Amino acid sequence: MKIEKKHLDEMKRCYCASNISFDGENHVLLASEDPEVACNMYYGKDFEKKQNVWTTPGGCMSIVPIPGKEKEFLAVQEFYLKVTPSLAKIVWGKYEDGEWKFKDVVSIPYVHRFGIFHANGINYLIAATVATSKKEKNDWSVPGRIYVAELPEDPAKGVELEILVDGLYRNHGFWQTKEVGKDVGYFGSDQGILRVSAPQKRGGQWKTELIMEGHIGEIATVDIDNDGEDEIMTIEEFHGDTIQIYKKINGKYTKVWKYDNEIDFAHALVGTKLAGQNAFVCGVRRKDCELFAVTYEDGEYKVTMIEKGVGPANLCVVNEKDRDIIVAANHTANEAAVYFVTE
């Protein structure tokens, strides 16, 4: 595969990478975790155009487009681990009259990751907190939770949160995908990996299943070896030094591959397709600060080093007709960037 990088911006502590499609084209969103650094939107054929989304507040962990709403998203703002009590909240953004406008949706202390599941015509918010309370940044004595809520047609009216799962220490990892056409989520914590799916009907029960034990920092899934069943890639432990792939063998997830490079503070995982191949894309924030892809070719796992020294905090991959785009929040390099991938 051929990979070309485009530097978009200097952005201090660039953390969140996302994409929203409207007006027939992709609009890349990159935001900082810093309290007073912008979130910007880049668009155009090669993202040569730029528009400010917000300047303050910062602390952006996640941005998620709302299904069925072309110019609307939800985002985390004011997530600061050093600030107690937590100011973290989810806000609703809507693009109208050529600019983004915002309203608060719900305060969720220490909300780090969230998704929006669409089932039977209903949008559901599902959100994970890394903790419930903290005395200081490195206090992990109080576990996090998973919250769920039905998302109303007008998010500005707020939501009524329900605690789905409690007792998840360092509840940091989240991956959303579709399985048999339905939205599912995987959550990683010191309790292992939980697989969560939405109710079959309004008022029904959410389904949760512990599929693997261990101290899991991040998760992504893709059928990397094309055998018809997704494999799981993990970062272990929280902000950990190990990246591994697990394959379901005889009903149990078994480790089949480990990244050999010495790493520190691995943080970003995506399961996707690059240049027509199923792949994992990974980012490490310290030491070599590498961005790399893993594919399965001729019966072996192959690592393609994309760039060192950038330290992605988060990644998003957009698949277009003639190219794939890796959107990279290069935290260590204080950089917003995209990488164009072609065959």
Short mmCIF file of C-alpha atoms in Angstrom, two decimals:
data_model
loop_
_atom_site.label_atom_id
_atom_site.label_comp_id
_atom_site.label_asym_id
_atom_site.label_seq_id
_atom_site.Cartn_x
_atom_site.Cartn_y
_atom_site.Cartn_z
CA MET A 1 0.00 0.00 0.00
CA LYS A 2 1.06 3.59 -0.63
CA ILE A 3 0.75 6.07 2.23
CA GLU A 4 1.09 9.86 1.96
CA LYS A 5 0.89 12.22 4.93
CA LYS A 6 -0.68 15.66 5.06
CA HIS A 7 0.04 17.90 8.04
CA LEU A 8 -3.11 19.88 8.81
CA ASP A 9 -2.22 21.93 11.87
CA GLU A 10 -0.13 22.46 14.92
CA MET A 11 -2.47 21.52 17.77
CA LYS A 12 -1.28 21.29 21.37
CA ARG A 13 -2.19 17.94 22.99
CA CYS A 14 -4.26 16.90 19.98
CA TYR A 15 -6.45 14.12 21.32
CA CYS A 16 -9.71 13.44 19.47
CA ALA A 17 -9.97 12.30 15.82
CA SER A 18 -13.34 11.97 14.11
CA ASN A 19 -15.20 12.47 10.82
CA ILE A 20 -18.68 13.61 9.89
CA SER A 21 -20.06 13.40 6.36
CA PHE A 22 -22.38 16.06 4.97
CA ASP A 23 -22.96 18.03 1.77
CA GLY A 24 -21.56 15.02 -0.08
CA GLU A 25 -18.09 15.05 1.45
CA ASN A 26 -16.15 14.03 4.53
CA HIS A 27 -15.37 16.63 7.17
CA VAL A 28 -12.49 15.67 9.48
CA LEU A 29 -12.70 16.84 13.10
CA LEU A 30 -9.63 17.10 15.34
CA ALA A 31 -9.71 18.44 18.88
CA SER A 32 -7.40 18.96 21.84
CA GLU A 33 -7.66 17.76 25.41
CA ASP A 34 -6.10 21.04 26.53
CA PRO A 35 -8.48 23.45 28.32
CA GLU A 36 -8.00 26.28 25.83
CA VAL A 37 -7.11 24.78 22.45
CA ALA A 38 -9.43 24.67 19.46
CA CYS A 39 -11.41 21.95 17.78
CA ASN A 40 -11.16 22.40 14.01
CA MET A 41 -12.93 20.95 10.99
CA TYR A 42 -11.05 20.24 7.73
CA TYR A 43 -12.78 19.58 4.44
CA GLY A 44 -12.42 19.82 0.66
CA LYS A 45 -10.91 17.23 -1.69
CA ASP A 46 -7.63 17.05 0.24
CA PHE A 47 -8.84 18.82 3.40
CA GLU A 48 -7.38 22.11 2.27
CA LYS A 49 -10.26 24.06 3.84
CA LYS A 50 -10.47 24.75 7.56
CA GLN A 51 -13.15 26.01 9.91
CA ASN A 52 -13.10 26.47 13.68
CA VAL A 53 -15.63 24.29 15.51
CA TRP A 54 -14.98 25.70 19.00
CA THR A 55 -12.14 27.45 20.78
CA THR A 56 -13.10 26.76 24.40
CA PRO A 57 -13.73 24.73 26.41
CA GLY A 58 -11.35 21.91 25.57
CA GLY A 59 -10.98 18.51 27.20
CA CYS A 60 -12.43 16.74 24.17
CA MET A 61 -12.22 12.95 24.35
CA SER A 62 -14.75 11.86 21.70
CA ILE A 63 -16.89 13.24 18.87
CA VAL A 64 -19.67 11.00 17.48
CA PRO A 65 -22.02 11.86 14.58
CA ILE A 66 -25.72 11.31 15.37
CA PRO A 67 -27.23 8.61 13.12
CA GLY A 68 -29.87 10.03 10.82
CA LYS A 69 -28.78 13.62 11.51
CA GLU A 70 -26.52 14.81 8.71
CA LYS A 71 -25.05 17.89 10.41
CA GLU A 72 -25.19 16.98 14.09
CA PHE A 73 -22.86 15.31 16.57
CA LEU A 74 -22.37 14.71 20.27
CA ALA A 75 -19.00 15.41 21.90
CA VAL A 76 -17.24 15.17 25.25
CA GLN A 77 -15.95 18.46 26.61
CA GLU A 78 -14.12 19.46 29.80
CA PHE A 79 -12.66 16.06 30.62
CA TYR A 80 -9.67 16.97 32.82
CA LEU A 81 -8.26 14.26 35.08
CA LYS A 82 -6.54 16.83 37.30
CA VAL A 83 -9.78 18.74 37.99
CA THR A 84 -11.98 17.55 40.87
CA PRO A 85 -14.96 17.49 40.94
CA SER A 86 -15.13 16.52 37.30
CA LEU A 87 -16.54 19.02 34.80
CA ALA A 88 -16.90 16.44 32.03
CA LYS A 89 -20.08 16.64 29.97
CA ILE A 90 -21.61 15.65 26.64
CA VAL A 91 -22.63 18.47 24.34
CA TRP A 92 -24.75 18.57 21.18
CA GLY A 93 -23.32 20.28 18.12
CA LYS A 94 -25.38 21.33 15.09
CA TYR A 95 -24.08 22.93 11.89
CA GLU A 96 -26.40 25.64 10.65
CA ASP A 97 -25.99 28.98 8.90
CA GLY A 98 -22.38 28.09 8.16
CA GLU A 99 -21.22 27.55 11.75
CA TRP A 100 -21.37 25.08 14.63
CA LYS A 101 -23.73 25.83 17.49
CA PHE A 102 -23.71 23.98 20.82
CA LYS A 103 -25.91 23.10 23.75
CA ASP A 104 -25.14 21.01 26.82
CA VAL A 105 -26.86 17.61 26.90
CA VAL A 106 -25.80 15.98 30.18
CA SER A 107 -23.09 16.20 32.83
CA ILE A 108 -21.32 12.87 33.34
CA PRO A 109 -18.27 13.14 35.63
CA TYR A 110 -15.21 11.50 34.07
CA VAL A 111 -17.00 10.46 30.87
CA HIS A 112 -14.26 9.39 28.48
CA ARG A 113 -15.79 7.37 25.66
CA PHE A 114 -19.31 7.07 24.32
CA GLY A 115 -21.22 5.74 21.34
CA ILE A 116 -24.63 6.09 19.75
CA PHE A 117 -26.41 2.83 18.92
CA HIS A 118 -29.27 2.86 16.42
CA ALA A 119 -31.84 0.09 16.86
CA ASN A 120 -35.43 -0.15 15.62
CA GLY A 121 -35.58 3.54 14.75
CA ILE A 122 -34.25 4.62 18.16
CA ASN A 123 -30.90 6.27 18.95
CA TYR A 124 -29.37 5.20 22.26
CA LEU A 125 -26.54 6.95 24.07
CA ILE A 126 -24.04 4.60 25.74
CA ALA A 127 -21.27 6.25 27.75
CA ALA A 128 -18.31 5.04 29.79
CA THR A 129 -16.66 6.79 32.72
CA VAL A 130 -13.08 5.97 33.73
CA ALA A 131 -14.00 6.54 37.39
CA THR A 132 -16.89 7.87 39.44
CA SER A 133 -14.86 10.20 41.65
CA LYS A 134 -11.18 10.99 42.14
CA LYS A 135 -9.11 12.66 44.85
CA GLU A 136 -6.30 13.39 42.40
CA LYS A 137 -5.19 12.43 38.89
CA ASN A 138 -3.72 9.02 39.78
CA ASP A 139 -6.46 7.98 42.20
CA TRP A 140 -8.19 4.93 40.73
CA SER A 141 -9.82 3.70 43.95
CA VAL A 142 -13.39 4.34 42.74
CA PRO A 143 -14.58 2.38 39.70
CA GLY A 144 -16.20 3.73 36.57
CA ARG A 145 -19.54 2.87 35.04
CA ILE A 146 -21.39 2.34 31.78
CA TYR A 147 -24.47 4.53 31.39
CA VAL A 148 -27.26 4.21 28.80
CA ALA A 149 -30.13 6.44 27.75
CA GLU A 150 -32.60 6.83 24.94
CA LEU A 151 -31.54 9.86 22.92
CA PRO A 152 -34.49 12.15 22.18
CA GLU A 153 -35.10 13.69 18.78
CA ASP A 154 -33.92 17.00 20.25
CA PRO A 155 -30.79 16.27 22.40
CA ALA A 156 -30.92 19.77 23.84
CA LYS A 157 -33.80 18.53 26.02
CA GLY A 158 -31.30 16.36 27.89
CA VAL A 159 -31.34 12.63 28.62
CA GLU A 160 -32.23 10.40 31.55
CA LEU A 161 -29.23 8.24 32.35
CA GLU A 162 -29.47 4.67 33.62
CA ILE A 163 -26.52 2.82 35.15
CA LEU A 164 -26.04 -0.32 33.06
CA VAL A 165 -22.82 -1.63 34.64
CA ASP A 166 -20.93 -0.50 37.77
CA GLY A 167 -17.65 -1.64 39.29
CA LEU A 168 -15.40 -1.18 36.23
CA TYR A 169 -12.00 0.10 37.35
CA ARG A 170 -10.09 2.26 34.82
CA ASN A 171 -12.98 1.88 32.39
CA HIS A 172 -11.04 3.37 29.47
CA GLY A 173 -11.44 1.32 26.30
CA PHE A 174 -14.39 1.46 23.90
CA TRP A 175 -14.97 0.12 20.41
CA GLN A 176 -18.20 0.34 18.45
CA THR A 177 -18.89 -1.83 15.42
CA LYS A 178 -21.68 -3.64 13.59
CA GLU A 179 -22.24 -7.37 13.91
CA VAL A 180 -24.94 -9.04 11.79
CA GLY A 181 -26.07 -5.53 10.90
CA LYS A 182 -26.54 -4.41 14.51
CA ASP A 183 -24.56 -1.92 16.61
CA VAL A 184 -22.51 -3.47 19.42
CA GLY A 185 -19.92 -2.06 21.78
CA TYR A 186 -16.86 -3.46 23.50
CA PHE A 187 -15.67 -1.91 26.77
CA GLY A 188 -12.22 -2.48 28.28
CA SER A 189 -11.34 -2.12 31.96
CA ASP A 190 -9.44 -3.89 34.72
CA GLN A 191 -12.39 -6.32 34.77
CA GLY A 192 -11.80 -7.44 31.16
CA ILE A 193 -13.83 -6.94 27.97
CA LEU A 194 -17.59 -6.46 28.09
CA ARG A 195 -19.67 -6.84 24.93
CA VAL A 196 -22.85 -4.74 25.02
CA SER A 197 -25.83 -4.62 22.67
CA ALA A 198 -29.00 -2.51 22.67
CA PRO A 199 -32.55 -3.64 23.49
CA GLN A 200 -34.55 -5.34 20.77
CA LYS A 201 -37.43 -2.94 21.43
CA ARG A 202 -38.13 0.26 23.37
CA GLY A 203 -38.11 -0.50 27.09
CA GLY A 204 -36.35 -3.83 26.56
CA GLN A 205 -33.23 -5.12 28.26
CA TRP A 206 -29.67 -4.27 27.30
CA LYS A 207 -27.45 -7.31 26.87
CA THR A 208 -24.02 -7.44 28.51
CA GLU A 209 -21.53 -10.29 28.26
CA LEU A 210 -18.03 -10.65 29.71
CA ILE A 211 -16.13 -12.17 26.80
CA MET A 212 -12.57 -11.98 28.13
CA GLU A 213 -10.87 -11.39 31.46
CA GLY A 214 -7.74 -9.30 31.99
CA HIS A 215 -6.69 -5.70 32.47
CA ILE A 216 -7.69 -4.18 29.15
CA GLY A 217 -6.88 -0.59 28.17
CA GLU A 218 -8.21 -0.47 24.58
CA ILE A 219 -10.04 -2.78 22.17
CA ALA A 220 -10.69 -2.97 18.43
CA THR A 221 -12.12 -5.76 16.27
CA VAL A 222 -11.84 -6.80 12.62
CA ASP A 223 -11.69 -10.08 10.70
CA ILE A 224 -8.01 -9.64 9.98
CA ASP A 225 -7.42 -13.18 8.66
CA ASN A 226 -10.67 -13.29 6.62
CA ASP A 227 -11.98 -16.49 8.18
CA GLY A 228 -15.46 -15.05 8.74
CA GLU A 229 -15.05 -14.17 12.43
CA ASP A 230 -13.61 -11.00 13.95
CA GLU A 231 -10.36 -11.05 15.88
CA ILE A 232 -9.74 -8.72 18.83
CA MET A 233 -6.73 -6.44 19.25
CA THR A 234 -6.02 -5.11 22.73
CA ILE A 235 -3.77 -2.68 24.53
CA GLU A 236 -2.88 -4.07 27.94
CA GLU A 237 -2.99 -2.78 30.62
CA PHE A 238 -4.42 0.74 31.00
CA HIS A 239 -2.10 3.03 28.95
CA GLY A 240 -0.12 -0.17 28.63
CA ASP A 241 3.02 -1.55 27.04
CA THR A 242 1.51 -4.58 25.25
CA ILE A 243 -0.44 -4.82 21.98
CA GLN A 244 -1.88 -8.26 21.15
CA ILE A 245 -4.34 -10.01 18.84
CA TYR A 246 -6.75 -12.66 20.10
CA LYS A 247 -8.56 -15.20 17.94
CA LYS A 248 -11.57 -17.26 18.97
CA ILE A 249 -10.44 -20.89 19.03
CA ASN A 250 -12.78 -23.60 20.32
CA GLY A 251 -15.04 -20.93 21.79
CA LYS A 252 -12.27 -19.12 23.71
CA TYR A 253 -10.24 -16.03 22.80
CA THR A 254 -6.61 -17.11 22.49
CA LYS A 255 -3.58 -14.88 21.91
CA VAL A 256 -2.15 -15.43 18.42
CA TRP A 257 0.10 -12.37 17.93
CA LYS A 258 2.04 -9.80 19.92
CA TYR A 259 3.71 -6.59 18.74
CA ASP A 260 7.43 -7.10 19.31
CA ASN A 261 8.67 -3.52 19.55
CA GLU A 262 9.29 -2.10 23.02
CA ILE A 263 6.48 0.34 23.62
CA ASP A 264 5.27 2.73 26.31
CA PHE A 265 1.80 4.28 26.68
CA ALA A 266 0.01 2.58 23.81
CA HIS A 267 -3.29 4.36 23.34
CA ALA A 268 -4.98 4.16 19.91
CA LEU A 269 -6.58 1.17 18.12
CA VAL A 270 -8.85 0.93 15.08
CA GLY A 271 -10.12 -2.10 13.17
CA THR A 272 -10.73 -1.16 9.54
CA LYS A 273 -9.91 -1.73 5.89
CA LEU A 274 -6.79 -0.26 4.24
CA ALA A 275 -6.16 -0.55 0.50
CA GLY A 276 -8.70 -3.35 0.29
CA GLN A 277 -7.28 -5.36 3.19
CA ASN A 278 -8.70 -5.81 6.67
CA ALA A 279 -6.28 -4.21 9.11
CA PHE A 280 -5.67 -2.87 12.58
CA VAL A 281 -4.20 0.63 12.90
CA CYS A 282 -2.36 1.41 16.13
CA GLY A 283 -0.79 4.37 17.91
CA VAL A 284 1.75 4.62 20.75
CA ARG A 285 2.31 7.87 22.65
CA ARG A 286 5.79 7.39 24.17
CA LYS A 287 9.24 5.98 23.35
CA ASP A 288 9.19 5.56 19.52
CA CYS A 289 5.73 7.19 19.40
CA GLU A 290 4.83 5.11 16.38
CA LEU A 291 1.82 4.88 14.11
CA PHE A 292 1.57 1.51 12.37
CA ALA A 293 -0.80 -0.91 10.66
CA VAL A 294 -1.12 -4.69 11.02
CA THR A 295 -2.40 -6.94 8.21
CA TYR A 296 -2.49 -10.70 7.65
CA GLU A 297 -0.74 -11.78 4.45
CA ASP A 298 0.39 -15.22 3.26
CA GLY A 299 -0.42 -16.76 6.62
CA GLU A 300 1.56 -14.22 8.64
CA TYR A 301 0.91 -10.98 10.49
CA LYS A 302 2.65 -8.06 8.79
CA VAL A 303 3.49 -4.71 10.41
CA THR A 304 3.63 -1.62 8.21
CA MET A 305 5.31 1.29 9.98
CA ILE A 306 3.58 4.49 8.91
CA GLU A 307 5.49 7.04 10.95
CA LYS A 308 7.52 7.34 14.15
CA GLY A 309 7.76 10.29 16.50
CA VAL A 310 4.13 11.40 16.29
CA GLY A 311 2.43 9.58 19.20
CA PRO A 312 -1.24 9.32 18.21
CA ALA A 313 -3.73 9.56 21.07
CA ASN A 314 -6.65 8.55 18.85
CA LEU A 315 -7.30 7.52 15.27
CA CYS A 316 -10.22 7.43 12.87
CA VAL A 317 -10.23 5.75 9.45
CA VAL A 318 -12.49 6.94 6.62
CA ASN A 319 -12.98 4.66 3.61
CA GLU A 320 -13.57 6.52 0.34
CA LYS A 321 -14.03 5.08 -3.15
CA ASP A 322 -10.44 5.47 -4.34
CA ARG A 323 -8.55 5.93 -1.07
CA ASP A 324 -8.63 5.43 2.68
CA ILE A 325 -7.88 8.23 5.10
CA ILE A 326 -6.27 7.77 8.50
CA VAL A 327 -7.22 10.75 10.68
CA ALA A 328 -4.58 11.06 13.38
CA ALA A 329 -4.60 13.08 16.59
CA ASN A 330 -0.81 13.09 16.93
CA HIS A 331 -0.65 14.02 20.61
CA THR A 332 3.11 13.75 21.18
CA ALA A 333 3.88 15.81 18.07
CA ASN A 334 1.12 18.34 18.93
CA GLU A 335 -0.18 17.80 15.42
CA ALA A 336 -3.42 17.28 13.53
CA ALA A 337 -2.77 15.13 10.46
CA VAL A 338 -4.26 12.84 7.85
CA TYR A 339 -2.63 9.98 5.93
CA PHE A 340 -3.92 9.04 2.49
CA VAL A 341 -3.75 5.29 1.78
CA THR A 342 -4.04 3.86 -1.75
CA GLU A 343 -3.28 0.48 -3.27
#
